[in-house]
PDB file of C-alpha atoms in Angstrom:
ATOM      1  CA  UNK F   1       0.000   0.000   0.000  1.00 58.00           C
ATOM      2  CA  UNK F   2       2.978   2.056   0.782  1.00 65.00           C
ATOM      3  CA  UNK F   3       4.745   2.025  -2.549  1.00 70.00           C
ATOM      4  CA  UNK F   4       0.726   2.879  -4.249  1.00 67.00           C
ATOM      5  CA  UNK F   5       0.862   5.998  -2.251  1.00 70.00           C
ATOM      6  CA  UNK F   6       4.085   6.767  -3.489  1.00 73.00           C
ATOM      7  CA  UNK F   7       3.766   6.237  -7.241  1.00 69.00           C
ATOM      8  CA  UNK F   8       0.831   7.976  -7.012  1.00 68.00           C
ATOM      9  CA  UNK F   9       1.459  11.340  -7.173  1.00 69.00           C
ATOM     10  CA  UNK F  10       3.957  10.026 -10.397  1.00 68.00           C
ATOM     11  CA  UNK F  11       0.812   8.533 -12.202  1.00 68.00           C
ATOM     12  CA  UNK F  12      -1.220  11.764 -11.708  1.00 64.00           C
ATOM     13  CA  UNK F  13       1.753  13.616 -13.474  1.00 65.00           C
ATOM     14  CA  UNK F  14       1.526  11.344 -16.472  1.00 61.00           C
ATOM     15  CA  UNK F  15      -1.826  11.853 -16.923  1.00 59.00           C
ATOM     16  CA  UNK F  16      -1.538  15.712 -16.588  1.00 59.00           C
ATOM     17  CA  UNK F  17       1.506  16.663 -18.291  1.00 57.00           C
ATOM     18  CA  UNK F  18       1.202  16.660 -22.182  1.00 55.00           C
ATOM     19  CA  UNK F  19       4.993  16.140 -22.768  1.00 57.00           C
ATOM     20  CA  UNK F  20       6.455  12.999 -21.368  1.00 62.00           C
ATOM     21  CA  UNK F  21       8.884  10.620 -22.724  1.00 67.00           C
ATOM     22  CA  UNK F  22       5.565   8.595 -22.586  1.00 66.00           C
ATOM     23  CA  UNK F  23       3.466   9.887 -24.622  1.00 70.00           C
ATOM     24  CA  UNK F  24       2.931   7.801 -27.326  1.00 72.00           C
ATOM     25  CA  UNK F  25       2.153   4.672 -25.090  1.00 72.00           C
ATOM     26  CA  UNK F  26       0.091   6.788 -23.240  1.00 73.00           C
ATOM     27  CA  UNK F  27      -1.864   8.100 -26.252  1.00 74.00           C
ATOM     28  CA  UNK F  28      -4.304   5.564 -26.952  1.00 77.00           C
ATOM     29  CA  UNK F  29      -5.346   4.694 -23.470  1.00 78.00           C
ATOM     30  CA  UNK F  30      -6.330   8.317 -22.883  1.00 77.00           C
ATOM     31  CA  UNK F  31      -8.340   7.999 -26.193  1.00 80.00           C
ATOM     32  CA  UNK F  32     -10.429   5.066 -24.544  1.00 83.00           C
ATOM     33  CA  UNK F  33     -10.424   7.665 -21.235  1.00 81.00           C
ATOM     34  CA  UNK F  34     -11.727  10.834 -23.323  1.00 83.00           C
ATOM     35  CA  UNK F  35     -14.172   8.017 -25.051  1.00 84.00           C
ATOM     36  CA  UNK F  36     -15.798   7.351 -22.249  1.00 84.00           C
ATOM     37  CA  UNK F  37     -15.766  10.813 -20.311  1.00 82.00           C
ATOM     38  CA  UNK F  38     -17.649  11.823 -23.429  1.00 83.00           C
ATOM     39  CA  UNK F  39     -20.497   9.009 -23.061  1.00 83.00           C
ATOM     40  CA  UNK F  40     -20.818   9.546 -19.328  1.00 81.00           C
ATOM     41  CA  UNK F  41     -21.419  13.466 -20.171  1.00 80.00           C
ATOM     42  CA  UNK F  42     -23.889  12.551 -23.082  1.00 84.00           C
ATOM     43  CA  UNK F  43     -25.599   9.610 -21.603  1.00 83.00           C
ATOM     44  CA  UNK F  44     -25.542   9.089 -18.394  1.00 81.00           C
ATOM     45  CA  UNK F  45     -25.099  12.847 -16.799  1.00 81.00           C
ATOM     46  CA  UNK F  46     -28.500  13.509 -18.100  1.00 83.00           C
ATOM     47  CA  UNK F  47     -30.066  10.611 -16.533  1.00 83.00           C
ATOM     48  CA  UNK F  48     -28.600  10.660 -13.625  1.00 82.00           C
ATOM     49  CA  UNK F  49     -28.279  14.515 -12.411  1.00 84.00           C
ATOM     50  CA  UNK F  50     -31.931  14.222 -11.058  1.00 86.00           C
ATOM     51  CA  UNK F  51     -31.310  11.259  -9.306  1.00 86.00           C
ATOM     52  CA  UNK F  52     -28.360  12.849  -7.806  1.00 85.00           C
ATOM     53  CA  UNK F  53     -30.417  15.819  -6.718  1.00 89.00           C
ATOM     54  CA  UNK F  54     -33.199  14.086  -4.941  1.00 89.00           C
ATOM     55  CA  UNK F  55     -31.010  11.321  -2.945  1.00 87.00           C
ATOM     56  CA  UNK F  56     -28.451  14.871  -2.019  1.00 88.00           C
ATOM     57  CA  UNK F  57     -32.043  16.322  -0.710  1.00 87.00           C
ATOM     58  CA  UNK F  58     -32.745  13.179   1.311  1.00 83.00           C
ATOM     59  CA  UNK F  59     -29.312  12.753   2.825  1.00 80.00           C
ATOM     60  CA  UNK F  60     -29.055  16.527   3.829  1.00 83.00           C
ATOM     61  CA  UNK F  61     -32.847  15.841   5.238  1.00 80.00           C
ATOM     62  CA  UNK F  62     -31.900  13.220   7.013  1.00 75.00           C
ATOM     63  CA  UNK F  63     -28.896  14.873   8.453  1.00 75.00           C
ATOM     64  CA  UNK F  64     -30.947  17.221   9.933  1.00 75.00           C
ATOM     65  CA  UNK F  65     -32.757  15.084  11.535  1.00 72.00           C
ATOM     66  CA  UNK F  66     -30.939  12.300  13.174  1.00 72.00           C
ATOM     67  CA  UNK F  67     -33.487  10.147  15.401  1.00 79.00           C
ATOM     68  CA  UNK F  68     -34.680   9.356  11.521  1.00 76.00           C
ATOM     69  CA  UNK F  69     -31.719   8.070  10.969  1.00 77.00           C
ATOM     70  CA  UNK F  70     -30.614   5.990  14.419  1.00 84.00           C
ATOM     71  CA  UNK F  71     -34.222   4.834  14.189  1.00 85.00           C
ATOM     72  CA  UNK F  72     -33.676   3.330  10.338  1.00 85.00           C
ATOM     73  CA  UNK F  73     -30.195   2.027  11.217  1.00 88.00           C
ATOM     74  CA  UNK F  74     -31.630   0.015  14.526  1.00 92.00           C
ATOM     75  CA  UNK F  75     -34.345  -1.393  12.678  1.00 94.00           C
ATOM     76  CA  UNK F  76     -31.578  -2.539   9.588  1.00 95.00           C
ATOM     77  CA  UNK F  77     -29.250  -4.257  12.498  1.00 96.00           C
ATOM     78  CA  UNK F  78     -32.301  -5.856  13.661  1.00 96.00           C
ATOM     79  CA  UNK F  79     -33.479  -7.273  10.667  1.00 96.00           C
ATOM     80  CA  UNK F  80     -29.999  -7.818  10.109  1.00 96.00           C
ATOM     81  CA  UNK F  81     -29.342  -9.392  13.063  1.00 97.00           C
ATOM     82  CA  UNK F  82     -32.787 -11.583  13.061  1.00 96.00           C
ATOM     83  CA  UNK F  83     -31.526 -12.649   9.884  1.00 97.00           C
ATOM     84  CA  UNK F  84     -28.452 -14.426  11.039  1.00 97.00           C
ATOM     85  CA  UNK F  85     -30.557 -15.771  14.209  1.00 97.00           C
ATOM     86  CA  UNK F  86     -32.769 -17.416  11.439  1.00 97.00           C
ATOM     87  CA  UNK F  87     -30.168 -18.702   9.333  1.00 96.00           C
ATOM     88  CA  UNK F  88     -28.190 -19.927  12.990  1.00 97.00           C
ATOM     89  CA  UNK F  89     -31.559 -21.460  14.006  1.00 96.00           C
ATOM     90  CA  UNK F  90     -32.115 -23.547  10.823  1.00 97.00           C
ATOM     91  CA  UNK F  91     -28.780 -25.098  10.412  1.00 97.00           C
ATOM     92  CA  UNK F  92     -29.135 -26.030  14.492  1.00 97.00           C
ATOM     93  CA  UNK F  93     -32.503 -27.811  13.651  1.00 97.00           C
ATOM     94  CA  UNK F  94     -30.452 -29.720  10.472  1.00 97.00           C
ATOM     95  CA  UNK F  95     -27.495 -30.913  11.860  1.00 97.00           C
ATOM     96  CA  UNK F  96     -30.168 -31.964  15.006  1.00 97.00           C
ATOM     97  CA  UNK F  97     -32.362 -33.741  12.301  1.00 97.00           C
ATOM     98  CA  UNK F  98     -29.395 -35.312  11.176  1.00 97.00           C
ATOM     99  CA  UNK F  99     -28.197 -36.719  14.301  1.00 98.00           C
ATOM    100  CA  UNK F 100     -31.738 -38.069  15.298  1.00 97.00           C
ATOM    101  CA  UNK F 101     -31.606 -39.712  11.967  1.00 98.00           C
ATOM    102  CA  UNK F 102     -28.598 -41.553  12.484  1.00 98.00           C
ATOM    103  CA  UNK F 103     -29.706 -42.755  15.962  1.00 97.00           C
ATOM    104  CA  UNK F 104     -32.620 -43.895  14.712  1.00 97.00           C
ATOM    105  CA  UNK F 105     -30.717 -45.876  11.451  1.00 97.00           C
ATOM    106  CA  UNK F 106     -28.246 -46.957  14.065  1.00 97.00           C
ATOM    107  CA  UNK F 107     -30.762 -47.719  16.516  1.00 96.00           C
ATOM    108  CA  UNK F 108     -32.637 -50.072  13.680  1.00 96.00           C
ATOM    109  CA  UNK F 109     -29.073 -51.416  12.653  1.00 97.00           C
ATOM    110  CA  UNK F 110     -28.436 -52.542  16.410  1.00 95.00           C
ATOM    111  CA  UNK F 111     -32.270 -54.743  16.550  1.00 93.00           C
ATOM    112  CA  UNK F 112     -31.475 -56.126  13.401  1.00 94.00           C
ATOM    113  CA  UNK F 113     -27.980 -57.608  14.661  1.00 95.00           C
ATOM    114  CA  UNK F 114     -29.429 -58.514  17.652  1.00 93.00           C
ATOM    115  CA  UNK F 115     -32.164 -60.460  15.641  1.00 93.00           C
ATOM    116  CA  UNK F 116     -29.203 -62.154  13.586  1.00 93.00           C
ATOM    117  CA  UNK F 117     -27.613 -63.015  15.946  1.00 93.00           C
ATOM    118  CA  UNK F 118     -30.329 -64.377  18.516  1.00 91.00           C
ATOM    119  CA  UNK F 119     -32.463 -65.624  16.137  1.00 92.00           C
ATOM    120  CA  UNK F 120     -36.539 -64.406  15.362  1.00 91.00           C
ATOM    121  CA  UNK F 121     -38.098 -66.505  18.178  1.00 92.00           C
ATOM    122  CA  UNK F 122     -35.660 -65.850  20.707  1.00 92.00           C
ATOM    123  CA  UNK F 123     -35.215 -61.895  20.371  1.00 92.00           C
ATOM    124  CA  UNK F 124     -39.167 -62.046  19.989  1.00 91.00           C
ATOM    125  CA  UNK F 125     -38.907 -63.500  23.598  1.00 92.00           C
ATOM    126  CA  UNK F 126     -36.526 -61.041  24.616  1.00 91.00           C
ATOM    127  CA  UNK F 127     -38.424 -58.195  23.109  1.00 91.00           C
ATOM    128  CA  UNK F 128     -41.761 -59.353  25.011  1.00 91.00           C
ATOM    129  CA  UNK F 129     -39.922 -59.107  28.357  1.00 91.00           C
ATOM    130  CA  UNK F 130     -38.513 -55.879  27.592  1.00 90.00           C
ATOM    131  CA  UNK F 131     -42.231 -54.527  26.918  1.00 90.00           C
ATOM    132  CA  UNK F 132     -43.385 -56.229  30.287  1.00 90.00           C
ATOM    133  CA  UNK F 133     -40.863 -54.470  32.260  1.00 89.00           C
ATOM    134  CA  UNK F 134     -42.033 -51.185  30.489  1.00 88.00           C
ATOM    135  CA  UNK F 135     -45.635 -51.863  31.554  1.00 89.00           C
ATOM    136  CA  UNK F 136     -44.820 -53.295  35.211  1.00 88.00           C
ATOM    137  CA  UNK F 137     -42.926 -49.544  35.609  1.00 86.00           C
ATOM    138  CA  UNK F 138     -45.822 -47.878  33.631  1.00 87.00           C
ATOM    139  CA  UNK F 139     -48.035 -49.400  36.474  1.00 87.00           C
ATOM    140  CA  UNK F 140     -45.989 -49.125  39.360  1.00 88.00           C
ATOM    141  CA  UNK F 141     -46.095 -45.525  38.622  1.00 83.00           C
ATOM    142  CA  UNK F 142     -49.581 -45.051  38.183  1.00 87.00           C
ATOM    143  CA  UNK F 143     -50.251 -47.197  41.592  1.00 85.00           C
ATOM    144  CA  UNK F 144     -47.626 -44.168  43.232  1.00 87.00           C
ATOM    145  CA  UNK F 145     -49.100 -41.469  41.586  1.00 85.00           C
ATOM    146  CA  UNK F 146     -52.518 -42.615  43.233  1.00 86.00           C
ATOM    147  CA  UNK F 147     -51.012 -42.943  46.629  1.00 87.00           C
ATOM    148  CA  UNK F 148     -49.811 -39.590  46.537  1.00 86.00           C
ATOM    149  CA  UNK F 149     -52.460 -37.912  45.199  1.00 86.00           C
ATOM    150  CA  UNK F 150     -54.685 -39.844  47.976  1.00 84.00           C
ATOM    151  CA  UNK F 151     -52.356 -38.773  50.763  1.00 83.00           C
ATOM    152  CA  UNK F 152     -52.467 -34.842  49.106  1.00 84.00           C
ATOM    153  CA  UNK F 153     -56.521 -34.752  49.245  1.00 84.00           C
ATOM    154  CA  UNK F 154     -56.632 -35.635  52.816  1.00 82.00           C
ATOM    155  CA  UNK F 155     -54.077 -33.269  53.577  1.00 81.00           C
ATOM    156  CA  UNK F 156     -56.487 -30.713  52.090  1.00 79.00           C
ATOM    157  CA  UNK F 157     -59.111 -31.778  53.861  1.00 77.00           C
ATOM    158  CA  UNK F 158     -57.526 -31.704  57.190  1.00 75.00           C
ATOM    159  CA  UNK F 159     -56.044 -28.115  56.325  1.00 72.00           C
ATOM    160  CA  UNK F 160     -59.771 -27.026  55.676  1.00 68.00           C
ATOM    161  CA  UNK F 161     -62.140 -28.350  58.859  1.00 65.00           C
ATOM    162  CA  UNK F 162     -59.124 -27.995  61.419  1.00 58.00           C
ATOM    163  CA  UNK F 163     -57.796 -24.728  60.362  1.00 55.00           C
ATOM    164  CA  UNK F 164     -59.028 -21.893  63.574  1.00 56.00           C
ATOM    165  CA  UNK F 165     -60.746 -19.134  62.558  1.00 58.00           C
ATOM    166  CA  UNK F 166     -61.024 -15.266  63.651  1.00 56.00           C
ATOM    167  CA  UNK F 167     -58.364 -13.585  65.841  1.00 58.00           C
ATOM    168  CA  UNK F 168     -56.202 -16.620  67.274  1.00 58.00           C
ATOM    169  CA  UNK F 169     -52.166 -16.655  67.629  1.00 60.00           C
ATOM    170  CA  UNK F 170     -50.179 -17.554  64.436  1.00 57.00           C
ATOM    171  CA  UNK F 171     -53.558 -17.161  62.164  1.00 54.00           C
ATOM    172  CA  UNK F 172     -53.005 -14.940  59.588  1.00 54.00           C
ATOM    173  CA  UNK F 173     -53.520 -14.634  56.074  1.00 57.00           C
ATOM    174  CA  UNK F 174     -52.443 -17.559  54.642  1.00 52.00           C
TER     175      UNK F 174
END
């Protein structure tokens, strides 16, 4: 970047000064320059002046009035921002897809070794004790849950015909 800086200035002076020792290979590339400096001021000056005008007008509005401005440029970095959240989000939910996908391939990999190598009626066996033990917990834990919510009722019941009532020590609004 350091030596651009410095040849710089050197390249402005070539294409300023109308006698240098480089002038003829200069000479056709500033034809293709003036070619196009003469389109632009043709063509596209025309077109593009009003433009020009009206987004100048805006920008000194806007300067003028700032909250405009810190108001447009929080709502770009959070669309921005909710943007990248989105994009974040749905590669999370892929590679979490993915994964569940494999366990489940792997999962359906693993029975069907274990079938192989047990045999149909044997992992059948094995498979109908598994389910048992399921259902033996799945009970167990309903036969808890109705203890418990047994032991909670009359807990509530006690709490509402032996609770004292009016001014007494320790009563208060509870």
């Amino acid at each position: 970047m350091d030596m651009f800086q410095d040849y710089l200035p050197l390249f402005f002076n070539l294409y300023t000064t109308y006698y240098t020792p480089y002038q003829p290979y200069i000479r056709p590339f500033m034809r293709y320059v003036y070619y196009a400096q003469s389109y632009a001021y043709k063509y596209l000056f025309p077109t593009l002046w009003p433009l020009y005008r009206l987004t100048r007008m805006v920008f000194s509005r806007l300067s003028d009035a700032p909250d405009i401005v810190t108001v447009v440029v929080l709502v770009l970095v959070a669309w921005i921002s909710l943007r990248v959240l989105d994009i974040l989000r749905r590669q999370i939910v892929y590679w979490i897809s993915v994964a569940l996908k494999l366990l489940l391939w792997a999962a359906v990999a693993l029975i069907g070794f274990y079938v192989y190598q047990r045999g149909v009626e044997q992992s059948l066996e094995d498979f109908g004790w598994v389910l048992g033990y399921f259902a033996a917990l799945e009970n167990e834990g309903e036969r808890l849950g109705q203890i418990k919510g047994k032991a909670k009722m009359n807990q509530a019941r006690k709490s509402e015909r032996g609770a004292p009532r009016g001014r007494t020590r320790g009563g208060g609004w509870l």
